[in-house]
Short mmCIF file of C-alpha atoms in Angstrom, two decimals:
data_model
loop_
_atom_site.label_atom_id
_atom_site.label_comp_id
_atom_site.label_asym_id
_atom_site.label_seq_id
_atom_site.Cartn_x
_atom_site.Cartn_y
_atom_site.Cartn_z
CA MET A 1 -14.41 138.64 163.40
CA LYS A 2 -14.79 140.06 159.91
CA SER A 3 -18.30 138.65 159.58
CA ASN A 4 -19.32 140.08 162.98
CA LEU A 5 -17.88 143.47 161.99
CA SER A 6 -19.77 143.36 158.69
CA ILE A 7 -23.03 142.59 160.48
CA LYS A 8 -22.47 145.48 162.91
CA LEU A 9 -21.75 147.87 160.04
CA LEU A 10 -24.88 146.68 158.23
CA ILE A 11 -27.00 147.25 161.35
CA LEU A 12 -25.50 150.75 161.74
CA ILE A 13 -26.25 151.64 158.11
CA VAL A 14 -29.83 150.40 158.38
CA THR A 15 -30.31 152.34 161.63
CA ILE A 16 -29.00 155.55 160.07
CA SER A 17 -31.19 155.01 157.00
CA LEU A 18 -34.27 154.50 159.12
CA GLY A 19 -33.40 157.61 161.14
CA ASP A 20 -33.04 159.65 157.95
CA SER A 21 -36.34 158.25 156.71
CA LYS A 22 -38.10 159.37 159.88
CA ILE A 23 -36.64 162.86 159.56
CA SER A 24 -37.54 163.24 155.90
CA THR A 25 -41.13 162.06 156.35
CA ALA A 26 -41.84 164.19 159.44
CA LYS A 27 -44.49 166.85 158.76
CA PRO A 28 -42.90 170.32 158.66
CA LYS A 29 -44.01 172.86 161.23
CA PRO A 30 -46.65 175.37 160.15
CA VAL A 31 -45.82 178.75 158.65
CA LYS A 32 -45.70 181.51 161.23
CA VAL A 33 -48.11 184.34 160.34
CA PHE A 34 -47.93 187.95 161.52
CA ILE A 35 -50.79 190.32 160.70
CA LEU A 36 -49.80 193.98 160.45
CA SER A 37 -52.40 196.74 160.33
CA GLY A 38 -52.97 200.45 160.81
CA GLN A 39 -53.22 203.57 158.69
CA SER A 40 -50.95 205.32 156.17
CA ASN A 41 -47.65 204.89 157.98
CA MET A 42 -48.28 201.16 158.27
CA VAL A 43 -49.13 201.24 154.56
CA GLY A 44 -45.69 202.76 154.07
CA ALA A 45 -44.30 206.08 152.87
CA GLY A 46 -40.55 205.67 153.21
CA LYS A 47 -38.79 206.75 150.02
CA VAL A 48 -36.60 204.14 148.34
CA SER A 49 -34.81 206.70 146.16
CA GLY A 50 -35.05 210.39 145.42
CA GLY A 51 -37.93 209.67 143.10
CA GLY A 52 -37.49 207.94 139.76
CA ARG A 53 -38.82 209.75 136.72
CA ARG A 54 -38.91 209.13 133.02
CA TRP A 55 -35.94 210.74 131.36
CA GLY A 56 -36.54 213.40 128.75
CA SER A 57 -34.97 216.85 128.80
CA GLU A 58 -31.82 215.41 130.44
CA ILE A 59 -31.01 213.58 127.19
CA ILE A 60 -29.42 215.75 124.49
CA ASP A 61 -28.97 215.03 120.77
CA PRO A 62 -29.74 211.30 120.82
CA VAL A 63 -28.93 209.37 117.64
CA VAL A 64 -29.52 205.68 117.05
CA SER A 65 -27.27 203.68 114.73
CA VAL A 66 -28.14 200.27 113.32
CA TYR A 67 -25.37 197.75 112.68
CA LYS A 68 -25.50 194.58 110.63
CA GLY A 69 -26.45 191.33 112.36
CA SER A 70 -27.43 190.36 115.88
CA TYR A 71 -25.53 191.69 118.85
CA ASP A 72 -22.03 190.25 119.16
CA PRO A 73 -20.07 191.03 122.36
CA LYS A 74 -16.80 190.64 120.43
CA VAL A 75 -17.62 193.49 118.07
CA ASN A 76 -16.54 197.06 118.83
CA TYR A 77 -19.48 198.94 117.36
CA ASP A 78 -17.71 202.28 117.76
CA LYS A 79 -15.39 201.20 114.94
CA GLU A 80 -18.08 199.65 112.74
CA GLU A 81 -19.94 201.41 109.94
CA PRO A 82 -23.69 201.59 110.62
CA ILE A 83 -26.17 200.56 107.93
CA LYS A 84 -28.71 203.11 109.22
CA THR A 85 -28.61 206.23 111.37
CA LEU A 86 -31.55 208.19 112.76
CA LYS A 87 -31.68 211.34 114.82
CA LEU A 88 -34.29 210.81 117.53
CA ASP A 89 -36.62 213.78 117.83
CA LYS A 90 -38.34 212.30 120.89
CA PHE A 91 -36.36 210.35 123.45
CA GLY A 92 -37.89 209.23 126.73
CA GLY A 93 -41.31 210.35 127.85
CA VAL A 94 -44.24 208.12 126.90
CA HIS A 95 -43.99 208.01 123.11
CA PRO A 96 -40.35 208.17 121.99
CA THR A 97 -39.41 208.14 118.32
CA PRO A 98 -39.52 204.50 117.12
CA TYR A 99 -36.17 202.89 116.33
CA PRO A 100 -35.46 201.44 112.89
CA GLY A 101 -35.01 197.66 112.81
CA GLY A 102 -32.73 195.35 110.95
CA GLY A 103 -29.75 194.75 113.21
CA THR A 104 -28.03 195.77 116.43
CA ARG A 105 -29.11 199.18 117.68
CA VAL A 106 -26.72 201.55 119.51
CA THR A 107 -27.89 204.95 120.75
CA ARG A 108 -25.45 207.75 121.48
CA GLY A 109 -25.90 211.24 122.82
CA PHE A 110 -25.34 213.36 125.90
CA VAL A 111 -26.74 213.60 129.42
CA ARG A 112 -27.08 216.79 131.42
CA VAL A 113 -28.78 216.93 134.83
CA LYS A 114 -29.80 220.07 136.67
CA GLU A 115 -28.62 219.09 140.13
CA THR A 116 -25.31 217.62 141.23
CA GLY A 117 -25.79 214.20 142.75
CA SER A 118 -25.52 210.44 142.45
CA TYR A 119 -27.84 209.00 139.81
CA GLN A 120 -29.03 205.59 138.69
CA PHE A 121 -29.99 205.00 135.05
CA ARG A 122 -32.67 202.48 134.12
CA PRO A 123 -32.73 202.33 130.32
CA GLY A 124 -35.50 200.46 128.51
CA TYR A 125 -38.75 198.86 129.50
CA GLY A 126 -39.61 195.16 129.40
CA GLY A 127 -37.55 193.49 126.70
CA SER A 128 -35.67 196.67 125.83
CA MET A 129 -34.07 196.62 129.30
CA ASP A 130 -31.66 194.01 127.90
CA ASN A 131 -28.88 196.45 127.12
CA ILE A 132 -25.58 197.94 128.22
CA MET A 133 -25.57 201.63 129.06
CA GLU A 134 -22.42 203.67 129.52
CA VAL A 135 -22.23 207.23 130.81
CA ASP A 136 -18.99 209.14 130.41
CA GLY A 137 -17.27 205.83 129.66
CA LYS A 138 -18.57 204.03 132.76
CA VAL A 139 -21.04 201.12 132.59
CA VAL A 140 -24.06 202.16 134.64
CA HIS A 141 -26.53 199.46 133.53
CA HIS A 142 -25.93 195.92 132.25
CA LYS A 143 -28.73 193.45 131.81
CA LYS A 144 -28.41 190.23 129.87
CA PRO A 145 -31.56 188.43 128.68
CA GLY A 146 -33.06 186.36 131.47
CA GLU A 147 -30.85 187.88 134.16
CA LYS A 148 -31.26 190.65 136.70
CA ALA A 149 -29.97 194.09 135.87
CA VAL A 150 -26.70 195.18 137.43
CA ARG A 151 -26.56 198.94 137.94
CA THR A 152 -23.88 201.28 139.19
CA GLU A 153 -24.61 204.77 140.43
CA MET A 154 -22.99 207.70 138.63
CA LYS A 155 -21.97 210.99 140.20
CA LEU A 156 -22.97 213.81 137.87
CA SER A 157 -22.38 217.55 138.13
CA GLY A 158 -25.33 219.83 137.60
CA GLY A 159 -25.25 221.58 134.24
CA LYS A 160 -22.34 219.52 132.88
CA LYS A 161 -22.89 217.59 129.63
CA VAL A 162 -21.39 214.07 129.43
CA PRO A 163 -21.66 211.43 126.67
CA PHE A 164 -23.77 208.29 126.93
CA LYS A 165 -24.16 205.13 124.88
CA ILE A 166 -26.79 202.36 125.00
CA THR A 167 -26.12 199.08 123.20
CA TYR A 168 -29.23 196.91 122.89
CA LEU A 169 -28.64 193.17 123.12
CA THR A 170 -31.84 191.96 121.43
CA LYS A 171 -34.29 193.08 118.77
CA ASN A 172 -36.22 194.96 121.48
CA ALA A 173 -34.99 198.55 121.54
CA ASP A 174 -36.59 201.91 122.25
CA GLY A 175 -35.90 205.29 123.83
CA LEU A 176 -37.74 204.64 127.08
CA GLY A 177 -35.82 205.06 130.30
CA TRP A 178 -35.84 206.29 133.88
CA LEU A 179 -33.47 208.34 136.01
CA ASP A 180 -33.27 208.07 139.82
CA ARG A 181 -31.51 210.39 142.24
CA MET A 182 -29.91 208.01 144.73
CA ASP A 183 -28.36 210.26 147.39
CA VAL A 184 -31.36 212.22 148.66
CA PRO A 185 -31.21 212.46 152.49
CA GLY A 186 -33.52 209.95 154.15
CA ALA A 187 -34.04 207.83 151.05
CA LEU A 188 -33.35 204.12 151.55
CA SER A 189 -30.86 204.09 148.66
CA THR A 190 -28.87 206.80 150.43
CA LEU A 191 -28.98 205.03 153.78
CA VAL A 192 -27.89 201.68 152.33
CA HIS A 193 -25.53 202.61 149.50
CA HIS A 194 -23.98 205.80 150.88
CA GLN A 195 -24.24 205.53 154.67
CA GLY A 196 -23.69 201.77 155.07
CA MET A 197 -26.94 201.15 156.97
CA TYR A 198 -29.05 197.97 156.71
CA PRO A 199 -26.43 196.09 154.61
CA TYR A 200 -28.58 192.95 154.52
CA LEU A 201 -30.95 194.65 152.08
CA LYS A 202 -28.49 194.39 149.17
CA ASN A 203 -26.07 191.87 147.68
CA LYS A 204 -22.42 192.32 146.70
CA LYS A 205 -23.49 193.73 143.35
CA GLY A 206 -25.49 196.46 145.06
CA GLN A 207 -28.84 194.97 144.03
CA TRP A 208 -31.81 194.87 146.36
CA VAL A 209 -32.30 191.30 147.57
CA ALA A 210 -35.36 189.50 148.91
CA ARG A 211 -35.45 187.04 151.78
CA ASN A 212 -36.26 183.45 150.85
CA ASP A 213 -37.85 182.65 154.22
CA VAL A 214 -40.28 185.56 154.65
CA TRP A 215 -43.18 186.13 152.26
CA TYR A 216 -44.98 189.46 152.05
CA LYS A 217 -48.68 189.64 151.26
CA GLY A 218 -50.39 193.03 151.22
CA VAL A 219 -54.13 193.55 150.87
CA ILE A 220 -56.29 196.67 150.46
CA ALA A 221 -53.32 199.08 150.30
CA ALA A 222 -49.63 198.30 149.67
CA ALA A 223 -50.91 195.25 147.80
CA GLY A 224 -48.46 192.62 146.64
CA SER A 225 -47.41 189.01 147.01
CA ARG A 226 -43.69 188.22 146.93
CA TRP A 227 -40.65 187.27 148.95
CA LEU A 228 -39.98 190.15 151.32
CA GLY A 229 -37.55 192.72 149.98
CA VAL A 230 -37.20 196.22 148.61
CA THR A 231 -38.82 196.73 145.24
CA SER A 232 -39.29 200.38 144.38
CA GLY A 233 -41.29 203.42 145.35
CA ARG A 234 -42.03 203.28 149.08
CA ILE A 235 -41.44 201.01 152.06
CA GLY A 236 -43.31 200.47 155.30
CA PRO A 237 -42.21 198.94 158.62
CA GLU A 238 -42.64 195.42 157.21
CA ILE A 239 -39.09 195.42 155.80
CA GLY A 240 -37.41 195.88 159.18
CA PHE A 241 -40.02 193.77 160.97
CA GLY A 242 -39.65 190.91 158.51
CA HIS A 243 -35.87 190.96 158.84
CA VAL A 244 -36.01 190.55 162.62
CA VAL A 245 -38.61 187.77 162.74
CA GLY A 246 -37.08 186.02 159.72
CA GLU A 247 -33.69 185.87 161.40
CA ALA A 248 -35.12 184.68 164.71
CA ILE A 249 -37.67 182.07 163.60
CA ASP A 250 -36.68 178.74 162.04
CA GLU A 251 -40.00 178.19 160.26
CA PRO A 252 -41.04 180.18 157.18
CA VAL A 253 -42.80 183.46 157.92
CA LEU A 254 -45.77 185.18 156.28
CA VAL A 255 -46.10 188.93 156.86
CA LEU A 256 -49.74 189.69 156.03
CA LYS A 257 -50.40 193.43 155.93
CA ALA A 258 -53.98 194.74 155.90
CA SER A 259 -53.92 198.52 156.17
CA GLN A 260 -55.36 201.73 154.78
CA GLY A 261 -54.48 205.40 155.09
CA ASN A 262 -56.49 208.15 156.80
CA ARG A 263 -58.45 205.81 159.04
CA SER A 264 -59.32 206.17 162.74
CA LEU A 265 -59.75 203.50 165.37
CA GLY A 266 -62.76 205.35 166.76
CA TRP A 267 -64.67 205.24 163.46
CA ASP A 268 -63.20 203.39 160.48
CA PHE A 269 -61.42 200.58 162.37
CA LEU A 270 -63.94 200.38 165.21
CA PRO A 271 -64.06 196.69 166.20
CA PRO A 272 -67.27 194.62 166.20
CA GLY A 273 -69.17 194.80 169.47
CA SER A 274 -68.24 198.45 170.14
CA LYS A 275 -71.18 200.38 171.62
CA SER A 276 -72.28 203.92 170.86
CA TYR A 277 -71.48 206.53 173.51
CA GLU A 278 -72.04 210.15 174.41
CA TYR A 279 -69.33 212.80 174.34
CA ASP A 280 -69.71 216.57 174.57
CA GLY A 281 -73.39 216.58 173.67
CA LYS A 282 -73.05 214.19 170.75
CA ILE A 283 -73.73 210.49 170.28
CA TYR A 284 -70.82 208.68 168.64
CA ALA A 285 -71.51 205.67 166.45
CA GLY A 286 -71.07 202.13 167.65
CA TYR A 287 -70.06 199.31 165.32
CA LYS A 288 -72.06 199.31 162.06
CA GLN A 289 -73.82 202.58 162.93
CA SER A 290 -73.76 205.70 160.74
CA PRO A 291 -72.91 208.60 160.58
CA LEU A 292 -69.82 209.19 162.72
CA SER A 293 -71.78 211.23 165.28
CA TRP A 294 -75.03 213.14 165.70
CA GLU A 295 -76.54 215.58 168.17
CA LYS A 296 -78.01 213.96 171.25
CA GLY A 297 -81.77 213.62 170.92
CA SER A 298 -81.74 213.84 167.10
CA ASP A 299 -82.18 211.06 164.57
CA PRO A 300 -78.96 209.89 162.87
CA LYS A 301 -78.83 210.29 159.09
CA PRO A 302 -76.72 207.45 157.68
CA ILE A 303 -74.03 208.09 155.06
CA ASN A 304 -72.31 205.66 152.69
CA TRP A 305 -69.85 204.55 155.40
CA TYR A 306 -70.28 203.04 158.83
CA ALA A 307 -68.34 202.57 162.02
CA GLY A 308 -66.00 199.63 161.54
CA LYS A 309 -66.17 199.57 157.72
CA GLN A 310 -62.38 199.59 157.39
CA TYR A 311 -62.06 196.92 160.04
CA ASP A 312 -64.42 194.73 158.02
CA ASP A 313 -62.62 195.46 154.75
CA CYS A 314 -59.07 194.95 155.99
CA PHE A 315 -59.56 191.93 158.18
CA GLY A 316 -62.13 190.44 155.84
CA ALA A 317 -59.46 190.54 153.13
CA ALA A 318 -56.96 188.96 155.53
CA HIS A 319 -59.41 186.15 156.24
CA LYS A 320 -59.78 185.46 152.52
CA VAL A 321 -56.02 185.16 152.14
CA LEU A 322 -55.76 182.66 154.97
CA GLU A 323 -58.87 180.72 153.95
CA ASN A 324 -57.18 180.06 150.61
CA PHE A 325 -53.71 179.53 152.07
CA ASP A 326 -52.55 176.71 149.80
CA LYS A 327 -53.78 178.50 146.67
CA ASN A 328 -52.20 181.82 147.63
CA PHE A 329 -48.93 180.23 148.73
CA PRO A 330 -48.38 177.08 146.63
CA HIS A 331 -44.76 176.92 147.80
CA TRP A 332 -46.17 176.05 151.25
CA ASN A 333 -48.93 173.76 150.00
CA GLY A 334 -50.18 171.45 152.74
CA ARG A 335 -47.97 172.95 155.41
CA GLY A 336 -50.61 174.95 157.24
CA TYR A 337 -50.14 178.11 159.27
CA GLU A 338 -50.25 179.52 162.78
CA ILE A 339 -51.05 183.16 163.59
CA VAL A 340 -48.46 184.11 166.19
CA GLY A 341 -48.61 187.90 166.25
CA PHE A 342 -50.37 191.16 165.40
CA ALA A 343 -48.77 194.59 164.98
CA TRP A 344 -50.64 197.90 165.04
CA TRP A 345 -49.28 201.35 164.01
CA GLN A 346 -52.06 203.91 163.95
CA GLY A 347 -53.58 206.87 165.77
CA ASP A 348 -53.06 209.86 163.50
CA LYS A 349 -56.67 210.39 162.46
CA ASP A 350 -58.00 209.90 166.01
CA ARG A 351 -56.01 212.93 167.18
CA TYR A 352 -58.29 215.22 165.19
CA ASN A 353 -61.40 214.17 167.14
CA ALA A 354 -61.58 214.57 170.90
CA GLY A 355 -64.43 212.06 171.12
CA HIS A 356 -62.31 209.39 169.48
CA ALA A 357 -59.15 210.28 171.39
CA SER A 358 -61.04 210.00 174.69
CA ARG A 359 -62.00 206.39 173.85
CA TYR A 360 -58.74 205.29 172.28
CA GLU A 361 -57.64 203.13 175.19
CA LEU A 362 -61.00 201.37 175.49
CA ASN A 363 -61.11 200.80 171.73
CA LEU A 364 -57.51 199.55 171.61
CA VAL A 365 -58.12 197.01 174.37
CA HIS A 366 -61.24 195.85 172.53
CA LEU A 367 -59.30 195.65 169.24
CA ILE A 368 -56.63 193.41 170.76
CA LYS A 369 -59.19 191.03 172.26
CA THR A 370 -61.43 191.04 169.19
CA LEU A 371 -58.67 190.25 166.70
CA ARG A 372 -57.39 187.37 168.80
CA LYS A 373 -60.91 185.94 169.07
CA GLU A 374 -61.86 186.54 165.44
CA PHE A 375 -58.72 184.89 164.06
CA LYS A 376 -58.87 182.11 166.67
CA ALA A 377 -55.42 183.04 167.91
CA PRO A 378 -55.85 183.60 171.66
CA LYS A 379 -52.13 183.25 172.33
CA ALA A 380 -50.98 185.55 169.52
CA LYS A 381 -48.73 188.36 170.70
CA PHE A 382 -49.68 191.99 170.05
CA VAL A 383 -47.31 194.94 169.50
CA ILE A 384 -48.40 198.57 169.22
CA ALA A 385 -46.24 201.42 167.91
CA THR A 386 -46.89 205.00 169.06
CA LEU A 387 -47.00 208.13 166.90
CA GLY A 388 -43.45 209.34 166.37
CA GLN A 389 -44.03 213.02 167.07
CA THR A 390 -45.70 212.56 170.47
CA VAL A 391 -43.35 212.93 173.44
CA LYS A 392 -43.83 211.36 176.86
CA GLY A 393 -44.54 213.91 179.55
CA ALA A 394 -44.86 216.87 177.17
CA THR A 395 -47.30 219.61 178.11
CA PRO A 396 -50.00 219.96 175.41
CA LYS A 397 -50.21 223.41 173.84
CA ASN A 398 -53.46 222.96 171.95
CA ASP A 399 -56.46 220.65 171.68
CA GLN A 400 -54.80 218.45 169.07
CA GLN A 401 -51.79 217.88 171.30
CA LYS A 402 -54.17 217.05 174.16
CA ASN A 403 -55.68 214.37 171.95
CA GLU A 404 -52.21 213.10 171.02
CA LYS A 405 -51.37 212.78 174.71
CA LEU A 406 -54.54 210.76 175.30
CA ILE A 407 -53.63 208.44 172.44
CA LEU A 408 -50.01 208.04 173.58
CA ASN A 409 -51.04 207.33 177.15
CA ALA A 410 -53.59 204.80 175.91
CA GLN A 411 -51.01 203.01 173.79
CA LEU A 412 -48.52 202.92 176.64
CA ALA A 413 -51.16 201.77 179.13
CA VAL A 414 -51.94 198.52 177.32
CA ASP A 415 -48.30 197.37 177.47
CA GLY A 416 -48.34 194.24 179.60
CA LYS A 417 -45.51 195.55 181.77
CA THR A 418 -47.65 198.39 183.19
CA GLY A 419 -49.88 195.98 185.08
CA LYS A 420 -53.03 197.92 184.22
CA TYR A 421 -54.30 194.98 182.18
CA PRO A 422 -53.03 191.82 183.92
CA GLU A 423 -54.31 189.68 181.04
CA PHE A 424 -51.83 191.45 178.72
CA LYS A 425 -48.76 190.62 180.79
CA GLY A 426 -46.20 188.88 178.60
CA ASN A 427 -48.29 189.10 175.44
CA VAL A 428 -48.80 192.82 174.64
CA ALA A 429 -46.01 195.36 174.18
CA THR A 430 -45.85 198.99 173.10
CA VAL A 431 -42.96 200.51 171.16
CA TYR A 432 -42.37 204.18 171.97
CA THR A 433 -41.27 205.50 168.58
CA HIS A 434 -40.39 209.14 169.29
CA PRO A 435 -36.66 208.34 169.72
CA LEU A 436 -36.78 206.49 166.39
CA SER A 437 -38.41 209.27 164.37
CA GLN A 438 -36.10 211.27 162.13
CA GLY A 439 -38.42 214.27 162.09
CA GLY A 440 -41.77 215.20 160.70
CA ALA A 441 -45.02 213.83 162.03
CA SER A 442 -47.48 211.05 161.33
CA ASN A 443 -49.63 213.25 159.08
CA SER A 444 -46.58 214.18 156.97
CA HIS A 445 -45.50 210.52 156.89
CA TYR A 446 -42.33 211.51 158.72
CA ASN A 447 -41.21 213.37 155.59
CA GLY A 448 -40.84 210.05 153.81
CA ASN A 449 -37.66 209.27 155.75
CA SER A 450 -36.98 205.57 155.32
CA GLN A 451 -34.81 205.41 158.42
CA THR A 452 -37.92 206.08 160.51
CA TYR A 453 -39.81 203.26 158.78
CA MET A 454 -36.88 200.83 158.99
CA ASP A 455 -36.12 201.54 162.65
CA VAL A 456 -39.77 201.41 163.73
CA GLY A 457 -40.13 198.10 161.88
CA LEU A 458 -37.01 196.71 163.53
CA ALA A 459 -38.25 197.82 166.95
CA ILE A 460 -41.68 196.24 166.42
CA GLY A 461 -39.95 193.03 165.32
CA LYS A 462 -37.68 192.98 168.39
CA ALA A 463 -40.63 193.65 170.70
CA MET A 464 -42.53 190.82 169.02
CA MET A 465 -39.66 188.38 169.42
CA ASN A 466 -39.21 189.38 173.07
CA LEU A 467 -42.85 188.43 173.67
CA LEU A 468 -42.50 185.17 171.73
CA THR A 469 -39.40 184.11 173.65
CA GLU A 470 -40.43 185.16 177.17
#
């Protein structure tokens, strides 16, 4: 009995081992690629903070003291006698007064801001960021060598002077530093840290965090290559979009954004194969023709731009990224990729030209078909986002609003659910963004309100996933 039991156990172990071996050697599924494009609002203009700036006049009477030896966390430098002391005539800006060397540097002084608000301090640059900064006795910045900075916002009253101290942890020390207002309405820092929105964008320490399953690659404008997350400056809809698709898809995701501001579909992004046409006594350029338009019966005089130039630049750059996939994304070497979706947020520039607005629907249909063919992704889903200021059913009051209505109706018409384009059923969707806009218009970048950019991105992502799971 014992021998039979041993044999059975051995067979079970071998079976499990073989099963594990099959699982471990199976080729992983390809990376899912989404290509996002459009003009400036796809590029991104959502404010992350109230606008970081180099500190300068806010810092009062700064003095640096040098203490013997390397930094020792057990030493209370407030009770130690410095070996050198220097009043800093220039602190902040671009060329602060150089610090003396020879030991541990500690800078003390006062801070006074003009406006009451919640502020974030970012002392140092490069190696000098390794320091501990205290304001009015509270640690607002702590960065150890080789680790990420941990920062805590500080509520300051306008016009009130409070003490500060910066203790540098290495030999790198200088007076460089930045100050961010973190509670400006509409800024992402305000939405996340003060209003409790989008909690997945930060960790328990309040630091911005990146996803480890969604990679962002931006070309032309909003360039970058990194795990998707908030960095600084401005955000686009890719943050919300990437969160939705990253949560829903098991495979790794690449968000490839190829966009540029102040570009029209009827001229700059005109897809290959588009023909010239007549409108209101003018001939409008077809693909690769120049200039934008010319009087009927006259000879066109080319300029240093042509119809479709931005299309060629943006999607040509996207092709280069994908053609060198393993080199650009060594962490996915050998895995391969599959283009599963396109997203398009554009239309602002077309509203200034009646000729372009009148052809927006035709051009949009051609864009969808051309991109799928060009990238050899016939089954890729396509999501369009409308301009946030344009309202369904509104009566136009001027020519520009008439153009906006044409563009909105065109964008809504291509949605597969309308039935106007049977071939788009189940694979093209339009997101009506007016209810998501927090004010402003496309030409003002929605006043830089990050809630608009986050919510539009989330909506595009949800629409994309609905198409992918239908």
